[in-house]
PDB file of C-alpha atoms and ligand atoms in Angstrom:
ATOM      1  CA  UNK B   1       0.000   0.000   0.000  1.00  0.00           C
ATOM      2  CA  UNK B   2       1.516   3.322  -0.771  1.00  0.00           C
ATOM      3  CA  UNK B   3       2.707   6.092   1.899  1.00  0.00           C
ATOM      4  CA  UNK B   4       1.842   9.712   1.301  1.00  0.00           C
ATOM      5  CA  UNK B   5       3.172  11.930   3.744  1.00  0.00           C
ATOM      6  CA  UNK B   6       2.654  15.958   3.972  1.00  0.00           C
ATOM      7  CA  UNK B   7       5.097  17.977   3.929  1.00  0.00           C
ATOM      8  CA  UNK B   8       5.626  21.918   3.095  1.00  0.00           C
ATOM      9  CA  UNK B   9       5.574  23.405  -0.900  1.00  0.00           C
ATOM     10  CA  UNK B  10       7.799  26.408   0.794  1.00  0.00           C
ATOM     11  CA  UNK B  11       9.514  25.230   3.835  1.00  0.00           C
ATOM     12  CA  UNK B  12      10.651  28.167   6.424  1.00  0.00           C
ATOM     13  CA  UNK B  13      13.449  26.452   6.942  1.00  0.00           C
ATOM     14  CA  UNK B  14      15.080  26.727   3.354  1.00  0.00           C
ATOM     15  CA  UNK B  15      16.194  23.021   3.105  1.00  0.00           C
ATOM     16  CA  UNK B  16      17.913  22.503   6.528  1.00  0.00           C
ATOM     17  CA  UNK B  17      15.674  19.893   6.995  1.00  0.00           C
ATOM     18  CA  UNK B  18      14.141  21.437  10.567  1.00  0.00           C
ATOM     19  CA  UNK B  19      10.271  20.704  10.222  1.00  0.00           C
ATOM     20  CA  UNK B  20       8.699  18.074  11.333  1.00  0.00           C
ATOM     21  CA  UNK B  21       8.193  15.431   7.980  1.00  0.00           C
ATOM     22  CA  UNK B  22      12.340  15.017   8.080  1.00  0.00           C
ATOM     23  CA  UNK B  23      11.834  12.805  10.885  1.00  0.00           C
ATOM     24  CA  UNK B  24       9.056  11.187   9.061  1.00  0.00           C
ATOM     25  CA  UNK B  25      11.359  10.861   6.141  1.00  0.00           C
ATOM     26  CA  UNK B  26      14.064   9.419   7.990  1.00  0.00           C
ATOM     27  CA  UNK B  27      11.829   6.658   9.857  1.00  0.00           C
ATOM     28  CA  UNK B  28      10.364   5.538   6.364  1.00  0.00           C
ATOM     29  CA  UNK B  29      14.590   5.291   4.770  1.00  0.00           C
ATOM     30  CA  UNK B  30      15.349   3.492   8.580  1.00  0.00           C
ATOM     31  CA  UNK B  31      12.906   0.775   7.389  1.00  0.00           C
ATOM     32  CA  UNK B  32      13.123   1.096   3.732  1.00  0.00           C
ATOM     33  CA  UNK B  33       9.845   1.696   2.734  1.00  0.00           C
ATOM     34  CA  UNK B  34       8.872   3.874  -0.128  1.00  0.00           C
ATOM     35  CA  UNK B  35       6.444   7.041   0.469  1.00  0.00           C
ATOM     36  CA  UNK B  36       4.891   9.451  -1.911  1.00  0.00           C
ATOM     37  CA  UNK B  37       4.571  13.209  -0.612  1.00  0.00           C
ATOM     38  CA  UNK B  38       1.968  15.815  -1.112  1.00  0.00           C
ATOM     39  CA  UNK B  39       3.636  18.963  -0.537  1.00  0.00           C
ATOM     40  CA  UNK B  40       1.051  21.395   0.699  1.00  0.00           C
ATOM     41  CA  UNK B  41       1.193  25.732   0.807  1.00  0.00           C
ATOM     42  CA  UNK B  42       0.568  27.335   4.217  1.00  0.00           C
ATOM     43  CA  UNK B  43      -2.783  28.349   2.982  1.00  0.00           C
ATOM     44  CA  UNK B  44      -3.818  24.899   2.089  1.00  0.00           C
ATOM     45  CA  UNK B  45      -2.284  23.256   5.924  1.00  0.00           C
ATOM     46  CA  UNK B  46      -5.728  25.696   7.413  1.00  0.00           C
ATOM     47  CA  UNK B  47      -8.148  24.460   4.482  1.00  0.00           C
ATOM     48  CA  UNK B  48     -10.975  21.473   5.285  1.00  0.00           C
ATOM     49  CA  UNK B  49      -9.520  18.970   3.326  1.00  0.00           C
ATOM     50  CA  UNK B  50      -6.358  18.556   5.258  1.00  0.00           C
ATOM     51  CA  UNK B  51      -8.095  20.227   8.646  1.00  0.00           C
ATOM     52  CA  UNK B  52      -9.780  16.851   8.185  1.00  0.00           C
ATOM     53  CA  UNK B  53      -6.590  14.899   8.523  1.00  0.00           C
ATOM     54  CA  UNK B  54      -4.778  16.843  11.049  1.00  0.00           C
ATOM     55  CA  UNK B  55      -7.167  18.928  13.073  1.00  0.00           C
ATOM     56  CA  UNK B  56      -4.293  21.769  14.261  1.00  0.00           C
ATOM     57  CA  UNK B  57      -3.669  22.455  10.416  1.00  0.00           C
ATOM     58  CA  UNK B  58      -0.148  21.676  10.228  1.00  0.00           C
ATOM     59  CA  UNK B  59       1.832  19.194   8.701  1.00  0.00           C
ATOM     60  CA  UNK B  60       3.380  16.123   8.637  1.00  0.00           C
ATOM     61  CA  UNK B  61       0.876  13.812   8.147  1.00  0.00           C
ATOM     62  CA  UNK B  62       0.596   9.952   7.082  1.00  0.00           C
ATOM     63  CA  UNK B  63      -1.795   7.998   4.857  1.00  0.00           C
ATOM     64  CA  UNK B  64      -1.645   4.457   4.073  1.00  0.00           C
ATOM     65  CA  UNK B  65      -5.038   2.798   2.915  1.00  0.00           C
ATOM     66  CA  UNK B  66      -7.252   3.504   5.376  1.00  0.00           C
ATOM     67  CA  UNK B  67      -4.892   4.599   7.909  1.00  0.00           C
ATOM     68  CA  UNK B  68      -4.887   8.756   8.624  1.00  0.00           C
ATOM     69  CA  UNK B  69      -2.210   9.733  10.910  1.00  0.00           C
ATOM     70  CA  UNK B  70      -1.125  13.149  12.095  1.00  0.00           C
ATOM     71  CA  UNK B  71       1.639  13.950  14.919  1.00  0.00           C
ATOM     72  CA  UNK B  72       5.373  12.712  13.965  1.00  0.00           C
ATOM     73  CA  UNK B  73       5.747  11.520  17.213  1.00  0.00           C
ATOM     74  CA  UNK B  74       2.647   9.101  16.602  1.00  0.00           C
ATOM     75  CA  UNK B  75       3.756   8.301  12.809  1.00  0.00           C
ATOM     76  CA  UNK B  76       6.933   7.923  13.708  1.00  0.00           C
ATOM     77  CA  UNK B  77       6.089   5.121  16.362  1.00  0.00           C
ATOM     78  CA  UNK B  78       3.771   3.712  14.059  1.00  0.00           C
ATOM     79  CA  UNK B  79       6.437   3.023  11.455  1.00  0.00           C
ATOM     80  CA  UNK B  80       8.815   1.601  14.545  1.00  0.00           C
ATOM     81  CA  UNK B  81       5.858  -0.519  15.068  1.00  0.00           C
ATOM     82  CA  UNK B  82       4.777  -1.916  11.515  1.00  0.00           C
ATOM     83  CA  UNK B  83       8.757  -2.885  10.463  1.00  0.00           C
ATOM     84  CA  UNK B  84      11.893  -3.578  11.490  1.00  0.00           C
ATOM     85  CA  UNK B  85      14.851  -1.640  12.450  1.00  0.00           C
ATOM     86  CA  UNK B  86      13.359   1.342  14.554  1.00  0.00           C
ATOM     87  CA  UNK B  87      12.161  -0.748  17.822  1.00  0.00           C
ATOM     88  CA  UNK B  88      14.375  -3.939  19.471  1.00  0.00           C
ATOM     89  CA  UNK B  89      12.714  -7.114  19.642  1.00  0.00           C
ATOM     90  CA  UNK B  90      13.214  -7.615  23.632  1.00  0.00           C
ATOM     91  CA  UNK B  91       9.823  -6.148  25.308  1.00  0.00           C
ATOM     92  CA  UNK B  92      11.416  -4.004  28.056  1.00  0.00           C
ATOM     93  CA  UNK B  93      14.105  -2.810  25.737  1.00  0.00           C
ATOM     94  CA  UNK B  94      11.638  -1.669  23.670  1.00  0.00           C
ATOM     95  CA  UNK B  95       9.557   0.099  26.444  1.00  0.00           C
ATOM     96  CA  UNK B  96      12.721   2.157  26.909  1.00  0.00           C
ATOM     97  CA  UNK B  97      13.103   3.383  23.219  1.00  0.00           C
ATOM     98  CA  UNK B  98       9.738   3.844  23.571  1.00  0.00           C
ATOM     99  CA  UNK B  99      10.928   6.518  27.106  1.00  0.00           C
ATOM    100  CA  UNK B 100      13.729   8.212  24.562  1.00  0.00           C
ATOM    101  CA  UNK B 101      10.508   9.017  22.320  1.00  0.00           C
ATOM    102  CA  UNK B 102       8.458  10.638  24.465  1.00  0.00           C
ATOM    103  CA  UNK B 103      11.822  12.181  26.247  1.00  0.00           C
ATOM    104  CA  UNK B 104      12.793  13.860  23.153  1.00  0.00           C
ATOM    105  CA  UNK B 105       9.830  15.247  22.764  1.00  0.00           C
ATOM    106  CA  UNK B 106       7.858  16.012  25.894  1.00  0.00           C
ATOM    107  CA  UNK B 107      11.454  16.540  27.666  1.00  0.00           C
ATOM    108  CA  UNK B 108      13.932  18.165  25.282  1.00  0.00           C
ATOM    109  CA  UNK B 109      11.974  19.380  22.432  1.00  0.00           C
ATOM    110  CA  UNK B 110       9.896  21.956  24.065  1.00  0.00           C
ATOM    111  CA  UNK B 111      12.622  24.120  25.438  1.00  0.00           C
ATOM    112  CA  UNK B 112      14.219  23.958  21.978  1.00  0.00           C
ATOM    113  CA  UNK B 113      11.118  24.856  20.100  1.00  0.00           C
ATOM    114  CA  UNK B 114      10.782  27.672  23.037  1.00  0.00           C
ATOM    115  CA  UNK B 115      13.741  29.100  21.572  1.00  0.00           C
ATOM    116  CA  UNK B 116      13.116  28.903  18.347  1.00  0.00           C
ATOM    117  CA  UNK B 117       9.689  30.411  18.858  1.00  0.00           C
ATOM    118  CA  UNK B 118      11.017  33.806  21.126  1.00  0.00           C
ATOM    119  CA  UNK B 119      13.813  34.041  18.252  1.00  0.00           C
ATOM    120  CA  UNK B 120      11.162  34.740  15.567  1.00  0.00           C
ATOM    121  CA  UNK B 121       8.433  36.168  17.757  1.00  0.00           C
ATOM    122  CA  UNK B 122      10.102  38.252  20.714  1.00  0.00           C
ATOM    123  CA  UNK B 123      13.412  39.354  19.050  1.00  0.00           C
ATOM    124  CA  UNK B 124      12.279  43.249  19.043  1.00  0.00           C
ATOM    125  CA  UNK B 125      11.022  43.038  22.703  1.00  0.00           C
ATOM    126  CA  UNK B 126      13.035  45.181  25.335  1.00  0.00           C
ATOM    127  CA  UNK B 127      13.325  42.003  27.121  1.00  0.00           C
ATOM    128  CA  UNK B 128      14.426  39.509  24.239  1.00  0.00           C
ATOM    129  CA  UNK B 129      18.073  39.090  25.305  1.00  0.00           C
ATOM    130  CA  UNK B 130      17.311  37.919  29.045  1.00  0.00           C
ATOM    131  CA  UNK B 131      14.527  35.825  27.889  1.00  0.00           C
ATOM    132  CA  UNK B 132      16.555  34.123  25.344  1.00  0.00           C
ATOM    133  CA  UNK B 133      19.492  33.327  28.176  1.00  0.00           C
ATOM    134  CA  UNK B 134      16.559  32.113  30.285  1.00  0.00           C
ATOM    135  CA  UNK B 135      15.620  30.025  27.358  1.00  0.00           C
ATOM    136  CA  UNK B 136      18.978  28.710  26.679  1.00  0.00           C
ATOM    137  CA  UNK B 137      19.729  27.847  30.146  1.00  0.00           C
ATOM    138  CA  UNK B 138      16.629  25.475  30.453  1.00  0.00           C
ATOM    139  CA  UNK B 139      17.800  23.492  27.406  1.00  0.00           C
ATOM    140  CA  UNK B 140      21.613  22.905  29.284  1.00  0.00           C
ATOM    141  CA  UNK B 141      19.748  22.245  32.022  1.00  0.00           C
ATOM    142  CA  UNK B 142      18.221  19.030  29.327  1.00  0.00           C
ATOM    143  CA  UNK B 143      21.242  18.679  27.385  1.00  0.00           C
ATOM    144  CA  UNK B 144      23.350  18.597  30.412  1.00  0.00           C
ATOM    145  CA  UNK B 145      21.038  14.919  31.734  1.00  0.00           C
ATOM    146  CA  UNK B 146      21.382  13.598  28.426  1.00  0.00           C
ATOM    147  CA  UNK B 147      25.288  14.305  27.959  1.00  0.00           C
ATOM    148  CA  UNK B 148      25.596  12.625  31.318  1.00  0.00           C
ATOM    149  CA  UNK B 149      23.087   9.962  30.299  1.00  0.00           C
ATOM    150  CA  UNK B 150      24.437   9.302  26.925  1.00  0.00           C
ATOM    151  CA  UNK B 151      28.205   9.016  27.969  1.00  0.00           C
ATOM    152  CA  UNK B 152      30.687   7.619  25.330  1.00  0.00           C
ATOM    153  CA  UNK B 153      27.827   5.321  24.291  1.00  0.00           C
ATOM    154  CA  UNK B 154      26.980   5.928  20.647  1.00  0.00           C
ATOM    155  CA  UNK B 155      23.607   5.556  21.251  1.00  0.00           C
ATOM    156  CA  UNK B 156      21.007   6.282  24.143  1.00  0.00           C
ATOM    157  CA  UNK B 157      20.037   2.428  25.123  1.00  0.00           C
ATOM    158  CA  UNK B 158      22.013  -0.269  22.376  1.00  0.00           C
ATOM    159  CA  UNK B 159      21.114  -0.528  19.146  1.00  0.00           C
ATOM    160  CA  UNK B 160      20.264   3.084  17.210  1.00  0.00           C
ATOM    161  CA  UNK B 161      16.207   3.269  17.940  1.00  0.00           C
ATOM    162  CA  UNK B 162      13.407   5.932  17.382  1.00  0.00           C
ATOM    163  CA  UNK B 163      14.336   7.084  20.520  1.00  0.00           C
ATOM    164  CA  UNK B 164      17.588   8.197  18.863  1.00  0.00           C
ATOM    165  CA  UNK B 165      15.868   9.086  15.945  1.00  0.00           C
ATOM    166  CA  UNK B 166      13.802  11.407  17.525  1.00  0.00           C
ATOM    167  CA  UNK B 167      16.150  13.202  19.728  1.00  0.00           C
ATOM    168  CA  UNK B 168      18.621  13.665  16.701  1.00  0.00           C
ATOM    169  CA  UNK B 169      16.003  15.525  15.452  1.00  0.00           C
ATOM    170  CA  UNK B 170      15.141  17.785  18.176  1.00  0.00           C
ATOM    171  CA  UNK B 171      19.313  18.305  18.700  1.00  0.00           C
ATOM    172  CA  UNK B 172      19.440  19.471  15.129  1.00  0.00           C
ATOM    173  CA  UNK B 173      17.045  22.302  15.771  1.00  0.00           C
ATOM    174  CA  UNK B 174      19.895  24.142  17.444  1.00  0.00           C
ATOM    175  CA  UNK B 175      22.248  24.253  14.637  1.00  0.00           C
ATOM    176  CA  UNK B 176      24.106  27.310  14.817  1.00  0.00           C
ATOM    177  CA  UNK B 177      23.487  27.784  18.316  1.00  0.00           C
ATOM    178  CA  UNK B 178      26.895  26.398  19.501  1.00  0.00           C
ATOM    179  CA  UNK B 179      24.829  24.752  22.376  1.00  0.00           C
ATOM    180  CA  UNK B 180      24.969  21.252  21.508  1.00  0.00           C
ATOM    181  CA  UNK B 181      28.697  21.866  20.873  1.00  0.00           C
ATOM    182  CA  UNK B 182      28.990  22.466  24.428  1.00  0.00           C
ATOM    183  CA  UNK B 183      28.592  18.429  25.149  1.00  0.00           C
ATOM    184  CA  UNK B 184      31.249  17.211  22.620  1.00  0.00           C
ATOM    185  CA  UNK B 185      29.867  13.704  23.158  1.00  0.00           C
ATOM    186  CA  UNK B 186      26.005  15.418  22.054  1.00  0.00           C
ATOM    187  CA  UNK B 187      27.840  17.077  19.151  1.00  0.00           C
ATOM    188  CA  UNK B 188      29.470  13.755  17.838  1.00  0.00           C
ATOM    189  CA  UNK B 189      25.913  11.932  18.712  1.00  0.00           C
ATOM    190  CA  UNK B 190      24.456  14.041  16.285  1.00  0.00           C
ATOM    191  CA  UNK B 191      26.851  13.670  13.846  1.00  0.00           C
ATOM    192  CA  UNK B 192      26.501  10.262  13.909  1.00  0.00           C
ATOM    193  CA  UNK B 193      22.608  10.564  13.246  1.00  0.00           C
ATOM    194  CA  UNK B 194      23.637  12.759  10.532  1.00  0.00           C
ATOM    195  CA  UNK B 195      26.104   9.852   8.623  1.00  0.00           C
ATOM    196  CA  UNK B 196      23.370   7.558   8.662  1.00  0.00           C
ATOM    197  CA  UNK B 197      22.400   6.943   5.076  1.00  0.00           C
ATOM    198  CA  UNK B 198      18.919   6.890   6.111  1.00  0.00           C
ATOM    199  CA  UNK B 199      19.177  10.702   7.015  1.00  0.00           C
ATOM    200  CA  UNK B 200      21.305  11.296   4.328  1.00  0.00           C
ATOM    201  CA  UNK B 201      18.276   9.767   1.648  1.00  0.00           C
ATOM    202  CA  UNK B 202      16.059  11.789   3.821  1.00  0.00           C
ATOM    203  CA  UNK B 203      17.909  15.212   4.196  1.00  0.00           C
ATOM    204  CA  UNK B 204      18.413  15.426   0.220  1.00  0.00           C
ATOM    205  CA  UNK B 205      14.778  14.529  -0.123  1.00  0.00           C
ATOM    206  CA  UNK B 206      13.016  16.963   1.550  1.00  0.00           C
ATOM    207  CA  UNK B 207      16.207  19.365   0.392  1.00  0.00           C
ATOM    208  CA  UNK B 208      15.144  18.749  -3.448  1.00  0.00           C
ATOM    209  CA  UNK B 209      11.779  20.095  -2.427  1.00  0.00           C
ATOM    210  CA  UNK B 210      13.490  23.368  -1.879  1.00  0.00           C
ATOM    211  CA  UNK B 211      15.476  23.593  -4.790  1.00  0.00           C
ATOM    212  CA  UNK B 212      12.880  22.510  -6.736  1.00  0.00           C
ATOM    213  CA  UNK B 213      10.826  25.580  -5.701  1.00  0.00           C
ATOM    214  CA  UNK B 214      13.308  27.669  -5.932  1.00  0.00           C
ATOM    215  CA  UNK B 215      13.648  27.600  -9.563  1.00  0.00           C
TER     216      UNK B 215
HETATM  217  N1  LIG H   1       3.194  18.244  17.334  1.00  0.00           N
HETATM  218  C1  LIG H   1       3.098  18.316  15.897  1.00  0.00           C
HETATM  219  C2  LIG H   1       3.906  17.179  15.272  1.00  0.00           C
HETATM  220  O1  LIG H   1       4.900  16.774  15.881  1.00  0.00           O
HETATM  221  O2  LIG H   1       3.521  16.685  14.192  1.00  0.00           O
HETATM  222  C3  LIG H   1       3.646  19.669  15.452  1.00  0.00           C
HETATM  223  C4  LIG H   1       3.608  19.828  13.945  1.00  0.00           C
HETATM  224  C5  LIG H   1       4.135  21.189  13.557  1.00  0.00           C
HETATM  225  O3  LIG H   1       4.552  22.016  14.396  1.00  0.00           O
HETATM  226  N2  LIG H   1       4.143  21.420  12.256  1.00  0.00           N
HETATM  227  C6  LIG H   1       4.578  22.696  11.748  1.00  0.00           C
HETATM  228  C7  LIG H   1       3.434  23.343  11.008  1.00  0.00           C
HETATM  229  O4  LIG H   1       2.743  22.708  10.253  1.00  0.00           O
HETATM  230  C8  LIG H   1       5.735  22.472  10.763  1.00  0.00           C
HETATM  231  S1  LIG H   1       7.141  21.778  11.573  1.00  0.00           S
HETATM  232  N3  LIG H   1       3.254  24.639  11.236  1.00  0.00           N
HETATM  233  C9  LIG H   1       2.239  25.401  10.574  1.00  0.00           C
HETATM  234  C10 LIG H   1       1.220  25.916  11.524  1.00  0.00           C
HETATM  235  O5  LIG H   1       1.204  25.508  12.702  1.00  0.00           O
HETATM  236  O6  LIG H   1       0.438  26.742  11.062  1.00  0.00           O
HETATM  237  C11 LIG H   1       7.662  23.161  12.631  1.00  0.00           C
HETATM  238  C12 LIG H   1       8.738  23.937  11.979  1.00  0.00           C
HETATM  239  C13 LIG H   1       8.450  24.940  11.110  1.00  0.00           C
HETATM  240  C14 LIG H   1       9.472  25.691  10.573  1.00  0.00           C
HETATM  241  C15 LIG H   1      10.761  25.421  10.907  1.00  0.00           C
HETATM  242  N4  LIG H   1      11.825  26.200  10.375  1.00  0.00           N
HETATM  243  O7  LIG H   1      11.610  27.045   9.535  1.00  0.00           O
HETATM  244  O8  LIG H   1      12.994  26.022  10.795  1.00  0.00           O
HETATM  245  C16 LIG H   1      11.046  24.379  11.763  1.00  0.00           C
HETATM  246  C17 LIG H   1      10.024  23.639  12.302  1.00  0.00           C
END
């Protein structure tokens, strides 16, 4: 049955790859299975038609058959569920890649997004360089546990898992930030993420969306 995911015509992001269908892209290249995408315009994320498939109007979304899935977190564990290569096999290490998901993002992700949010939102405010030192200082305050966590392990628990999918993802939202390069062994975990050839196929995916509308 074919995948369609959603994904943006005109991504903010310019190609880095930061919204949320590049970790949809990646699971589906993790577990090798092909997906279509219907790349939508900001206008048509707040229409009925795909208000009917993710009720917050944004994207990514999934479609397989009958299956309609929004939230990455949620399509992303789907795909760990249906094949191969995202989840291990033994039932409580699973439940623990299952603990990095929702710790990347219930744990790590909203401080970053935080960020990212006063940095387009609050940067002419009186207040915006305090704020932003606030912000930063609750994400150490994350980054800091997982460094510690993580150790000289290349990945959070074995095997590379959604759980390491996931928080590669959120990491990479602070490119340029010279935060994650604080934790050299965060900085080389990401890097890692990044070699994967899964990333890779899904990086210059979602990157020849860009450069496609850009000519
Ligand atoms: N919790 C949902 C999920 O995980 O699926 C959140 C989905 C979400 O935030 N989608 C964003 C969206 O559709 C795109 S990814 N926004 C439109 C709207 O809400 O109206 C967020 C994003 C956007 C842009 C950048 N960027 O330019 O760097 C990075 C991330």
């Amino acid at each position: 049955m074919t995948i369609t995911i959603t994904a943006f015509e005109h991504s903010p992001d310019r190609g880095r790859g930061l919204a949320r269908d590049m970790r949809v892209r990646w699971a589906l290249e993790e577990v090798g299975q092909p997906y279509d995408v219907r790349l939508l315009s900001f206008k048509a994320i707040k229409e009925p038609e795909h208000l009917a498939i993710q009720p917050f109007g944004q994207i990514p979304t999934y479609e397989e058959g009958d299956l309609v899935l929004f939230e990455s977190g949620a399509i992303v564990f789907h795909i760990a569920t249906c094949h191969a290569g995202l989840l291990p096999p033994d039932e409580n290490a699973k439940a623990r890649a299952i603990a990095w998901m929702f710790a990347a993002l219930n744990t790590v992700e909203p401080p970053v997004f935080d960020r990212s949010l006063a940095m387009i939102l609050e940067r002419d405010e009186p207040w915006y360089e305090k704020r932003l030192h606030a912000l930063e200082d609750g994400i150490r305050k994350q980054l800091g546990s997982l460094s510690s966590r993580l150790g000289d392990a290349d990945w959070l628990d074995g095997e590379f898992s959604a759980g390491d999918l996931l928080m590669i993802s959120v990491l990479l939202r602070l490119k340029g930030s010279g935060i994650v390069e604080e934790y050299p062994n965060l900085s080389a975990y990401v890097a890692r993420g990044e070699m994967r050839s899964a990333y890779k196929r899904a990086f210059a995916a979602q990157l020849a969306v860009f450069i496609a509308a850009s000519n």
